CSV table of C-alpha atoms and ligand atoms in Angstrom, one decimal:
chain,number,residue,atom,x,y,z
A,1068,MET,CA,0.1,-0.2,0.0
A,1069,ALA,CA,2.7,2.4,1.2
A,1070,LYS,CA,3.7,3.2,-2.8
A,1071,LYS,CA,-0.2,2.9,-3.8
A,1072,ALA,CA,-2.0,6.2,-4.5
A,1073,VAL,CA,-5.3,6.9,-2.8
A,1074,LEU,CA,-8.4,8.6,-4.4
A,1075,VAL,CA,-10.1,10.9,-2.2
A,1076,ILE,CA,-13.5,11.6,-2.3
A,1077,ASN,CA,-15.5,14.7,-1.1
A,1078,CYS,CA,-19.3,14.6,-2.0
A,1079,GLY,CA,-21.6,17.5,-2.1
A,1080,SER,CA,-25.5,17.4,-2.7
A,1081,SER,CA,-24.8,18.4,-6.4
A,1082,SER,CA,-21.1,17.8,-6.6
A,1083,LEU,CA,-18.0,15.5,-6.2
A,1084,LYS,CA,-14.7,16.7,-5.8
A,1085,PHE,CA,-11.7,14.2,-6.2
A,1086,SER,CA,-8.0,13.8,-6.0
A,1087,LEU,CA,-5.6,10.7,-6.9
A,1088,ILE,CA,-2.7,11.2,-4.5
A,1089,LYS,CA,0.5,9.1,-3.4
A,1090,PRO,CA,0.2,9.7,0.0
A,1091,ASN,CA,3.9,9.1,1.0
A,1092,SER,CA,5.2,11.8,-1.3
A,1093,GLY,CA,2.0,14.1,-1.4
A,1094,GLU,CA,2.4,13.9,-5.3
A,1095,LEU,CA,-1.2,14.7,-6.7
A,1096,LEU,CA,-1.6,12.7,-9.8
A,1097,VAL,CA,-5.4,13.6,-10.9
A,1098,SER,CA,-7.6,16.1,-9.4
A,1099,GLY,CA,-10.9,17.4,-10.4
A,1100,ILE,CA,-14.7,18.0,-9.6
A,1101,ALA,CA,-18.1,16.6,-11.0
A,1102,GLU,CA,-20.7,19.7,-10.9
A,1103,ARG,CA,-24.1,20.2,-11.5
A,1104,LEU,CA,-24.7,16.5,-10.6
A,1105,LEU,CA,-28.7,15.4,-11.1
A,1106,SER,CA,-29.3,18.0,-13.5
A,1107,ALA,CA,-29.2,17.7,-17.3
A,1108,ASP,CA,-26.1,19.6,-17.8
A,1109,ALA,CA,-24.0,17.5,-15.2
A,1110,PHE,CA,-20.4,18.0,-16.1
A,1111,ILE,CA,-16.8,16.8,-15.0
A,1112,LYS,CA,-13.7,18.6,-15.0
A,1113,ILE,CA,-10.4,16.5,-14.6
A,1114,ASN,CA,-7.0,17.7,-14.5
A,1115,PHE,CA,-4.2,15.4,-15.7
A,1116,GLN,CA,-0.5,16.0,-16.6
A,1117,GLY,CA,-1.0,19.9,-16.6
A,1118,ASP,CA,-4.2,19.7,-19.0
A,1119,LYS,CA,-7.9,20.4,-18.2
A,1120,HIS,CA,-10.3,17.4,-19.4
A,1121,ILE,CA,-14.2,18.8,-19.4
A,1122,HIS,CA,-16.8,16.3,-20.6
A,1123,PRO,CA,-20.5,16.0,-19.9
A,1124,LEU,CA,-22.2,13.3,-18.0
A,1125,THR,CA,-24.5,10.9,-19.6
A,1126,ALA,CA,-27.7,10.0,-17.6
A,1127,PRO,CA,-28.6,9.4,-14.7
A,1128,HIS,CA,-26.2,12.5,-14.4
A,1129,ASN,CA,-25.6,11.4,-10.6
A,1130,HIS,CA,-22.6,10.6,-8.3
A,1131,GLN,CA,-22.4,7.5,-9.9
A,1132,SER,CA,-22.2,8.4,-13.0
A,1133,ALA,CA,-19.3,10.7,-12.3
A,1134,LEU,CA,-17.4,8.1,-10.5
A,1135,GLU,CA,-18.2,5.5,-13.7
A,1136,PHE,CA,-16.5,8.4,-16.2
A,1137,LEU,CA,-13.9,8.6,-13.5
A,1138,VAL,CA,-13.0,5.1,-13.5
A,1139,LYS,CA,-12.7,5.1,-17.5
A,1140,PHE,CA,-10.5,8.0,-17.2
A,1141,LEU,CA,-8.2,6.2,-14.9
A,1142,TYR,CA,-8.5,2.9,-17.1
A,1143,ASP,CA,-7.6,4.8,-20.0
A,1144,ASN,CA,-4.5,6.6,-18.8
A,1145,ALA,CA,-3.1,3.3,-16.9
A,1146,LEU,CA,-3.9,4.8,-13.4
A,1147,VAL,CA,-6.0,2.1,-12.3
A,1148,ALA,CA,-2.9,-0.2,-11.2
A,1149,GLU,CA,-1.8,2.7,-9.0
A,1150,LEU,CA,-4.8,2.9,-7.1
A,1151,GLY,CA,-4.7,1.3,-3.6
A,1152,ALA,CA,-7.7,2.5,-1.7
A,1153,VAL,CA,-10.6,5.2,-1.7
A,1154,GLY,CA,-10.8,7.7,1.3
A,1155,HIS,CA,-14.1,9.6,1.9
A,1156,ARG,CA,-14.7,13.0,3.8
A,1157,VAL,CA,-17.4,12.1,5.8
A,1158,VAL,CA,-18.8,15.5,8.0
A,1159,HIS,CA,-20.4,14.1,10.9
A,1160,GLY,CA,-18.7,11.0,13.0
A,1161,GLY,CA,-20.6,12.1,16.2
A,1162,GLU,CA,-19.1,10.7,19.2
A,1163,GLU,CA,-18.4,7.2,17.4
A,1164,TYR,CA,-15.6,8.1,15.3
A,1165,SER,CA,-12.6,9.9,16.5
A,1166,GLN,CA,-10.3,8.0,14.1
A,1167,PRO,CA,-10.6,7.3,10.2
A,1168,THR,CA,-12.3,4.0,10.2
A,1169,LEU,CA,-12.6,1.2,7.3
A,1170,ILE,CA,-16.2,1.4,5.9
A,1171,ASP,CA,-18.4,-1.8,6.5
A,1172,ASN,CA,-22.1,-2.1,6.7
A,1173,GLN,CA,-22.2,-1.3,10.3
A,1174,VAL,CA,-20.0,1.8,10.0
A,1175,LYS,CA,-22.6,3.0,7.0
A,1176,ALA,CA,-25.5,2.4,9.2
A,1177,THR,CA,-23.9,4.8,11.9
A,1178,ILE,CA,-23.0,7.3,8.9
A,1179,SER,CA,-26.9,7.1,8.3
A,1180,ARG,CA,-28.0,7.2,11.8
A,1181,LEU,CA,-25.8,10.4,12.2
A,1182,ALA,CA,-27.2,11.9,9.4
A,1183,LYS,CA,-30.0,13.5,11.8
A,1184,LEU,CA,-27.4,15.9,13.1
A,1185,ALA,CA,-26.0,16.6,9.5
A,1186,PRO,CA,-29.0,16.1,7.2
A,1187,LEU,CA,-27.1,18.0,4.7
A,1188,HIS,CA,-23.8,16.2,4.6
A,1189,ASN,CA,-24.0,12.6,5.8
A,1190,PRO,CA,-26.6,11.1,3.3
A,1191,VAL,CA,-24.6,13.0,0.3
A,1192,ASN,CA,-21.3,11.4,2.0
A,1193,LEU,CA,-22.8,8.0,2.0
A,1194,ILE,CA,-24.1,8.2,-1.9
A,1195,GLY,CA,-20.5,8.9,-2.4
A,1196,VAL,CA,-19.4,5.7,-0.3
A,1197,GLU,CA,-21.8,3.4,-2.3
A,1198,ALA,CA,-21.0,5.0,-5.6
A,1199,ALA,CA,-17.2,4.1,-5.0
A,1200,GLU,CA,-17.9,0.8,-3.6
A,1201,HIS,CA,-19.5,0.1,-6.5
A,1202,ALA,CA,-17.3,1.6,-8.7
A,1203,PHE,CA,-14.1,-0.1,-7.2
A,1204,LYS,CA,-15.5,-3.3,-5.9
A,1205,ASP,CA,-11.9,-4.5,-4.6
A,1206,LEU,CA,-10.7,-1.5,-3.1
A,1207,PRO,CA,-10.9,-0.7,0.9
A,1208,GLN,CA,-12.6,2.2,1.5
A,1209,VAL,CA,-12.2,4.6,4.5
A,1210,ALA,CA,-14.1,7.4,6.1
A,1211,VAL,CA,-12.4,10.5,7.6
A,1212,PHE,CA,-14.6,12.4,9.5
A,1213,ASP,CA,-14.4,16.4,9.8
A,1214,THR,CA,-15.6,16.1,13.5
A,1215,ALA,CA,-13.0,13.5,14.5
A,1216,PHE,CA,-10.2,15.7,15.3
A,1217,HIS,CA,-12.5,17.8,17.9
A,1218,GLN,CA,-13.4,14.4,19.4
A,1219,THR,CA,-10.5,15.6,22.3
A,1220,MET,CA,-12.4,18.4,23.2
A,1221,PRO,CA,-13.0,18.4,27.3
A,1222,SER,CA,-16.7,18.3,28.1
A,1223,LYS,CA,-16.7,22.0,29.6
A,1224,ALA,CA,-16.3,22.7,26.0
A,1225,PHE,CA,-18.5,20.8,24.1
A,1226,ILE,CA,-21.4,20.3,26.6
A,1227,THR,CA,-24.1,23.1,25.9
A,1228,GLY,CA,-26.1,25.3,28.5
A,1229,LEU,CA,-29.3,23.1,27.7
A,1230,PRO,CA,-30.9,20.7,29.9
A,1231,TYR,CA,-28.0,17.8,30.2
A,1232,LYS,CA,-30.4,14.9,29.6
A,1233,LEU,CA,-30.5,16.5,26.0
A,1234,TYR,CA,-27.0,15.6,25.7
A,1235,GLU,CA,-27.6,12.2,27.0
A,1236,GLN,CA,-30.6,11.2,25.3
A,1237,GLN,CA,-30.1,13.3,21.9
A,1238,GLY,CA,-26.6,13.5,21.6
A,1239,ILE,CA,-27.0,17.8,21.7
A,1240,ARG,CA,-23.4,18.8,22.1
A,1241,SER,CA,-20.7,20.6,20.2
A,1242,TYR,CA,-19.0,18.4,18.0
A,1243,GLY,CA,-16.9,21.3,15.6
A,1244,PHE,CA,-15.9,20.9,11.9
A,1245,HIS,CA,-13.2,21.3,9.8
A,1246,GLY,CA,-11.2,19.3,11.8
A,1247,THR,CA,-8.9,17.6,8.9
A,1248,SER,CA,-7.9,21.2,7.9
A,1249,HIS,CA,-7.3,22.4,11.5
A,1250,TYR,CA,-5.2,19.4,12.1
A,1251,PHE,CA,-3.3,20.0,9.1
A,1252,VAL,CA,-2.6,23.6,9.2
A,1253,SER,CA,-1.5,23.6,12.9
A,1254,LYS,CA,0.8,20.7,12.5
A,1255,GLN,CA,2.4,22.4,9.4
A,1256,ALA,CA,2.9,25.6,11.8
A,1257,ALA,CA,4.5,23.4,14.6
A,1258,LYS,CA,6.9,22.3,11.7
A,1259,LEU,CA,7.7,25.7,10.6
A,1260,LEU,CA,8.3,26.4,14.3
A,1261,LYS,CA,10.6,23.2,14.6
A,1262,LYS,CA,8.8,22.2,17.7
A,1263,PRO,CA,7.0,18.8,18.5
A,1264,TYR,CA,3.6,18.8,17.6
A,1265,SER,CA,2.4,17.7,21.2
A,1266,GLU,CA,4.0,20.6,22.6
A,1267,SER,CA,2.1,23.3,20.2
A,1268,SER,CA,-0.6,25.6,21.0
A,1269,PHE,CA,-2.5,27.6,18.2
A,1270,ILE,CA,-5.5,29.2,17.6
A,1271,CYS,CA,-6.3,28.7,13.7
A,1272,ALA,CA,-9.2,30.6,12.0
A,1273,HIS,CA,-10.5,28.3,8.9
A,1274,LEU,CA,-12.1,30.9,7.0
A,1275,GLY,CA,-13.7,29.6,3.6
A,1276,ASN,CA,-17.5,29.9,2.7
A,1277,GLY,CA,-17.6,28.1,6.0
A,1278,CYS,CA,-15.7,29.6,8.5
A,1279,SER,CA,-14.4,28.1,12.0
A,1280,ILE,CA,-12.1,29.0,15.0
A,1281,ALA,CA,-10.1,26.3,16.7
A,1282,ALA,CA,-8.3,26.1,19.8
A,1283,ILE,CA,-5.2,23.4,19.8
A,1284,ASN,CA,-3.5,22.9,22.8
A,1285,ASN,CA,-0.5,20.8,22.8
A,1286,GLY,CA,-1.2,19.3,19.4
A,1287,LYS,CA,-5.0,18.5,20.7
A,1288,SER,CA,-8.3,20.1,19.8
A,1289,VAL,CA,-9.7,21.8,22.9
A,1290,ASP,CA,-12.3,24.1,21.6
A,1291,THR,CA,-13.9,25.2,18.1
A,1292,SER,CA,-16.5,27.5,17.2
A,1293,MET,CA,-18.8,25.3,15.5
A,1294,GLY,CA,-21.0,23.2,17.4
A,1295,LEU,CA,-23.7,20.6,16.8
A,1296,THR,CA,-24.2,21.8,13.5
A,1297,PRO,CA,-22.0,24.0,11.0
A,1298,LEU,CA,-24.1,26.9,11.6
A,1299,SER,CA,-22.5,28.2,14.9
A,1300,GLY,CA,-19.6,30.4,15.8
A,1301,VAL,CA,-18.4,33.4,13.0
A,1302,ILE,CA,-20.4,34.7,10.0
A,1303,MET,CA,-19.9,33.0,7.2
A,1304,GLY,CA,-20.6,33.6,3.6
A,1305,THR,CA,-24.5,32.4,3.7
A,1306,ARG,CA,-24.6,31.4,7.5
A,1307,CYS,CA,-25.2,33.7,10.5
A,1308,GLY,CA,-23.4,32.3,13.1
A,1309,ASP,CA,-23.9,32.7,16.7
A,1310,ILE,CA,-27.1,34.8,17.4
A,1311,ASP,CA,-29.4,35.1,20.5
A,1312,PRO,CA,-31.5,32.2,20.3
A,1313,GLY,CA,-34.4,34.4,21.3
A,1314,ILE,CA,-34.1,35.7,17.7
A,1315,ILE,CA,-35.4,32.1,16.5
A,1316,LEU,CA,-38.3,32.3,18.8
A,1317,HIS,CA,-39.1,35.9,17.9
A,1318,LEU,CA,-39.0,34.8,14.1
A,1319,ILE,CA,-41.4,32.1,14.3
A,1320,GLU,CA,-43.7,33.2,17.2
A,1321,GLN,CA,-44.0,37.2,16.3
A,1322,LEU,CA,-43.3,37.3,12.9
A,1323,ASN,CA,-44.9,33.8,12.1
A,1324,TYR,CA,-41.8,32.3,9.9
A,1325,SER,CA,-42.0,28.7,9.5
A,1326,PRO,CA,-39.1,26.4,10.9
A,1327,ALA,CA,-38.3,25.8,7.1
A,1328,GLN,CA,-38.2,29.5,6.4
A,1329,VAL,CA,-35.9,30.1,9.4
A,1330,SER,CA,-33.7,27.6,8.7
A,1331,THR,CA,-33.3,28.8,4.9
A,1332,MET,CA,-32.4,32.3,6.3
A,1333,LEU,CA,-30.0,31.3,9.0
A,1334,ASN,CA,-28.2,28.9,6.4
A,1335,LYS,CA,-28.5,30.5,2.7
A,1336,GLU,CA,-29.5,34.2,3.4
A,1337,SER,CA,-27.5,35.5,6.0
A,1338,GLY,CA,-23.7,35.9,6.8
A,1339,LEU,CA,-21.8,38.1,4.2
A,1340,LEU,CA,-24.5,37.7,1.5
A,1341,GLY,CA,-27.3,38.7,4.0
A,1342,ILE,CA,-25.7,41.9,5.4
A,1343,SER,CA,-24.1,42.9,2.4
A,1344,GLU,CA,-26.9,42.1,0.1
A,1345,LEU,CA,-24.4,42.0,-2.4
A,1346,SER,CA,-22.6,38.6,-2.6
A,1347,ASN,CA,-21.4,35.8,0.1
A,1348,ASP,CA,-18.3,35.6,-2.0
A,1349,CYS,CA,-15.6,37.8,0.1
A,1350,ARG,CA,-13.9,38.8,-3.4
A,1351,THR,CA,-17.0,40.7,-4.4
A,1352,ILE,CA,-17.4,42.3,-1.0
A,1353,GLU,CA,-13.4,43.3,-1.3
A,1354,ASP,CA,-13.9,44.7,-4.7
A,1355,ALA,CA,-17.2,46.9,-3.3
A,1356,ILE,CA,-15.0,48.4,-0.7
A,1357,LEU,CA,-11.7,49.0,-2.7
A,1358,ASN,CA,-13.2,50.5,-5.9
A,1359,ASP,CA,-16.7,51.4,-5.2
A,1360,GLU,CA,-16.3,52.4,-1.4
A,1361,ASN,CA,-19.7,50.7,-1.2
A,1362,LEU,CA,-20.4,51.8,2.8
A,1363,ARG,CA,-22.5,48.3,3.5
A,1364,ALA,CA,-19.4,46.1,2.1
A,1365,ASN,CA,-17.4,47.9,4.5
A,1366,LEU,CA,-20.0,47.4,7.4
A,1367,THR,CA,-20.0,43.8,6.4
A,1368,MET,CA,-16.2,43.2,6.4
A,1369,ASP,CA,-15.9,44.9,9.8
A,1370,ILE,CA,-18.7,42.8,11.6
A,1371,PHE,CA,-16.9,39.7,9.7
A,1372,CYS,CA,-13.7,40.6,11.1
A,1373,TYR,CA,-14.6,42.0,14.5
A,1374,ARG,CA,-16.4,38.5,14.9
A,1375,ILE,CA,-13.5,36.4,14.3
A,1376,ALA,CA,-11.3,38.7,16.5
A,1377,LYS,CA,-13.5,37.8,19.4
A,1378,SER,CA,-13.8,34.3,18.8
A,1379,ILE,CA,-9.6,34.2,18.4
A,1380,ALA,CA,-9.6,36.3,21.9
A,1381,SER,CA,-12.3,34.3,23.5
A,1382,PHE,CA,-10.2,30.9,22.7
A,1383,MET,CA,-7.2,32.1,24.7
A,1384,ALA,CA,-9.2,31.1,27.7
A,1385,SER,CA,-8.5,27.4,26.5
A,1386,LEU,CA,-4.5,27.4,26.1
A,1387,SER,CA,-1.9,26.7,28.2
A,1388,HIS,CA,0.6,28.7,26.4
A,1389,PHE,CA,0.2,30.5,22.8
A,1390,ASP,CA,2.7,29.6,19.8
A,1391,GLY,CA,0.7,31.7,17.1
A,1392,LEU,CA,-2.5,32.6,15.3
A,1393,ILE,CA,-3.1,30.7,11.5
A,1394,PHE,CA,-5.1,31.9,8.8
A,1395,THR,CA,-6.1,29.3,6.5
A,1396,GLY,CA,-9.1,28.5,3.9
A,1397,GLY,CA,-9.9,30.6,0.5
A,1398,ILE,CA,-10.3,33.9,2.4
A,1399,GLY,CA,-7.7,33.1,5.3
A,1400,GLU,CA,-5.0,32.3,2.8
A,1401,ASN,CA,-5.7,35.0,0.3
A,1402,SER,CA,-7.2,38.0,1.9
A,1403,ASP,CA,-4.5,40.5,3.3
A,1404,LEU,CA,-7.7,42.9,4.1
A,1405,VAL,CA,-9.6,40.7,6.2
A,1406,ARG,CA,-6.1,39.5,8.1
A,1407,THR,CA,-5.4,43.2,8.8
A,1408,ARG,CA,-8.8,44.1,10.1
A,1409,VAL,CA,-9.0,40.8,12.5
A,1410,VAL,CA,-5.4,41.6,13.6
A,1411,ASN,CA,-6.1,45.3,14.2
A,1412,SER,CA,-8.3,44.1,17.1
A,1413,LEU,CA,-5.6,41.6,18.3
A,1414,LYS,CA,-3.2,44.3,19.4
A,1415,LEU,CA,-3.9,43.9,23.3
A,1416,LEU,CA,-2.8,39.8,22.3
A,1417,ASN,CA,0.3,41.5,21.1
A,1418,ILE,CA,-0.4,40.0,17.6
A,1419,GLU,CA,0.8,42.6,14.8
A,1420,LEU,CA,1.1,41.9,11.3
A,1421,ASP,CA,4.3,42.9,9.0
A,1422,PRO,CA,2.3,44.8,6.3
A,1423,GLN,CA,4.7,43.5,3.3
A,1424,LYS,CA,4.7,39.7,4.5
A,1425,ASN,CA,0.8,40.0,4.7
A,1426,ILE,CA,0.3,41.3,1.1
A,1427,THR,CA,2.9,38.8,-0.3
A,1428,THR,CA,1.6,35.7,1.5
A,1429,ARG,CA,-1.0,34.6,-0.8
A,1430,PHE,CA,-2.1,32.6,-3.6
A,1431,GLY,CA,-0.6,29.4,-2.6
A,1432,LYS,CA,1.9,30.7,-0.3
A,1433,SER,CA,2.6,29.7,3.6
A,1434,GLY,CA,4.8,31.2,5.9
A,1435,LEU,CA,4.9,33.9,8.9
A,1436,ILE,CA,3.5,37.1,8.5
A,1437,SER,CA,4.0,38.8,12.0
A,1438,THR,CA,6.5,41.4,13.1
A,1439,ALA,CA,9.7,40.2,14.8
A,1440,THR,CA,8.4,41.3,18.3
A,1441,SER,CA,4.9,40.0,17.5
A,1442,GLN,CA,3.2,36.7,18.8
A,1443,ASN,CA,3.3,34.7,15.8
A,1444,CYS,CA,0.8,34.9,13.2
A,1445,PHE,CA,1.0,32.0,10.2
A,1446,VAL,CA,-0.8,31.6,6.8
A,1447,ILE,CA,-1.1,28.6,5.9
A,1448,GLN,CA,-2.5,26.8,3.0
A,1449,THR,CA,-4.8,23.9,4.0
A,1450,ASN,CA,-4.6,20.5,2.3
A,1451,GLU,CA,-7.4,18.3,3.7
A,1452,GLU,CA,-7.1,16.0,0.7
A,1453,LEU,CA,-3.5,14.8,1.8
A,1454,VAL,CA,-4.4,14.2,5.3
A,1455,ILE,CA,-7.5,12.2,4.1
A,1456,ALA,CA,-5.0,10.2,1.7
A,1457,GLU,CA,-2.4,9.7,4.4
A,1458,GLN,CA,-4.7,8.7,7.2
A,1459,THR,CA,-6.2,6.4,4.7
A,1460,ALA,CA,-3.1,4.6,3.4
A,1461,GLU,CA,-1.8,4.7,6.9
A,1462,LEU,CA,-5.0,2.8,8.3
A,1463,ILE,CA,-4.7,0.2,5.2
A,1464,GLY,CA,-1.2,-0.4,6.0
A,1465,ARG,CA,-2.3,-1.2,9.5
A,1466,GLU,CA,-5.0,-3.7,8.6
A,1467,GLN,CA,-2.9,-5.2,6.1
B,1335,ADP,P1,-15.0,26.2,0.9
B,1335,ADP,O1,-15.5,26.3,2.4
B,1335,ADP,O2,-16.2,25.9,-0.2
B,1335,ADP,O3,-13.7,25.2,0.8
B,1335,ADP,P2,-13.0,27.9,0.1
B,1335,ADP,O4,-12.0,27.6,1.5
B,1335,ADP,O5,-12.8,27.4,-1.2
B,1335,ADP,O6,-14.3,27.6,0.5
B,1335,ADP,O7,-13.2,29.7,0.2
B,1335,ADP,C1,-14.1,30.3,-0.4
B,1335,ADP,C2,-13.7,31.8,0.1
B,1335,ADP,O8,-12.6,32.5,-0.6
B,1335,ADP,C3,-14.8,33.0,-1.0
B,1335,ADP,O9,-15.5,33.6,0.1
B,1335,ADP,C4,-13.9,33.6,-1.7
B,1335,ADP,O10,-14.2,35.0,-2.0
B,1335,ADP,C5,-12.8,33.6,-0.9
B,1335,ADP,N1,-11.2,34.1,-1.7
B,1335,ADP,C6,-10.9,33.0,-2.5
B,1335,ADP,N2,-9.7,33.6,-3.1
B,1335,ADP,C7,-9.8,35.2,-2.5
B,1335,ADP,C8,-9.0,36.2,-2.7
B,1335,ADP,N3,-8.1,36.2,-3.6
B,1335,ADP,N4,-9.2,37.3,-2.0
B,1335,ADP,C9,-10.3,37.3,-1.0
B,1335,ADP,N5,-11.1,36.2,-0.8
B,1335,ADP,C10,-10.8,35.0,-1.4
């Protein structure tokens, strides 16, 4: 298995992202995405040897069609022999899974049962698993859970202020997400500091379409801003983050919103999009600030960055010592404006950016962006696919 590649699959409701990775070298052999699945204009984009191949998918235009196309592509390019296992990103592993897990019928049943905690994610993750089982009948399939890294959180961090029996009987607690990303970038930051990971403590801001902050103490997640669902914590592209729960009651009882309308508002119509009334995309908000002096866009960015800074400051309560702040995710890795505004609110924590390093550390670059006298602040490009490939290969290696 050590020399074999892992096919990493990340299934969304209408998309399937894939990467064929050699886990021991990190070499990316093939990557791509199938989009608009379940509609007649579904297509697949495959990046291979510097070329982009784009093809329409045939009926039934689903995840299975995408994987069948990919299998044929791998056969046609003599890549199937390279393949040793399939690693799946699975969003919710509940309290059951704190480690990568070889998928069998019982594991599938548990992922399905946990769908009540992640109705938007676990069912489509299972569709991906079943499509891959069908396409690659002889290969081991491994689940790597987004929640797994956060299973080290102490109970004081994950138990909510609701009656305890809701935790005991219904599993209502904080689980946290983006675990694979928080793990990868914090490990990379420890490497840059030449410190053992088990002695390294960071606060990590994963800022993409979804955003979460995590406190990592001596190499273990001890708290994070997302909760039972990926809706809580800081403001995101279209999600509201933390709000007074009384607002939900007010919407339902006083303003006659249905639960479905509230859900749509909190998940899809809030955040950067809802405040700016412009876009959920950080680049569009930035352009409106810089090119049009759009005041609402500026306010949106201020709210977004201030909430992130407050969350970062609050997680200082979770650490025994502090080795640095890490920015990652599409926004964290690329937006010098967001990083500047966040860190401007963190001067009392002695975090200060080197303006030049902040501007140049973007578009695929990683490194330290703080001044010599500041606490460390890093930009680290995340690579969840590599972690999934490595953990899959390690597990399969152990099982053989
Ligand atoms: P996902 O959570 O879907 O994986 P990403 O991590 O790719 O999302 O992040 C998407 C976000 O990153 C979008 O809001 C996008 O605007 C933002 N982003 C990407 N590139 C830039 C950039 N150069 N400047 C500012 N924001 C960026």
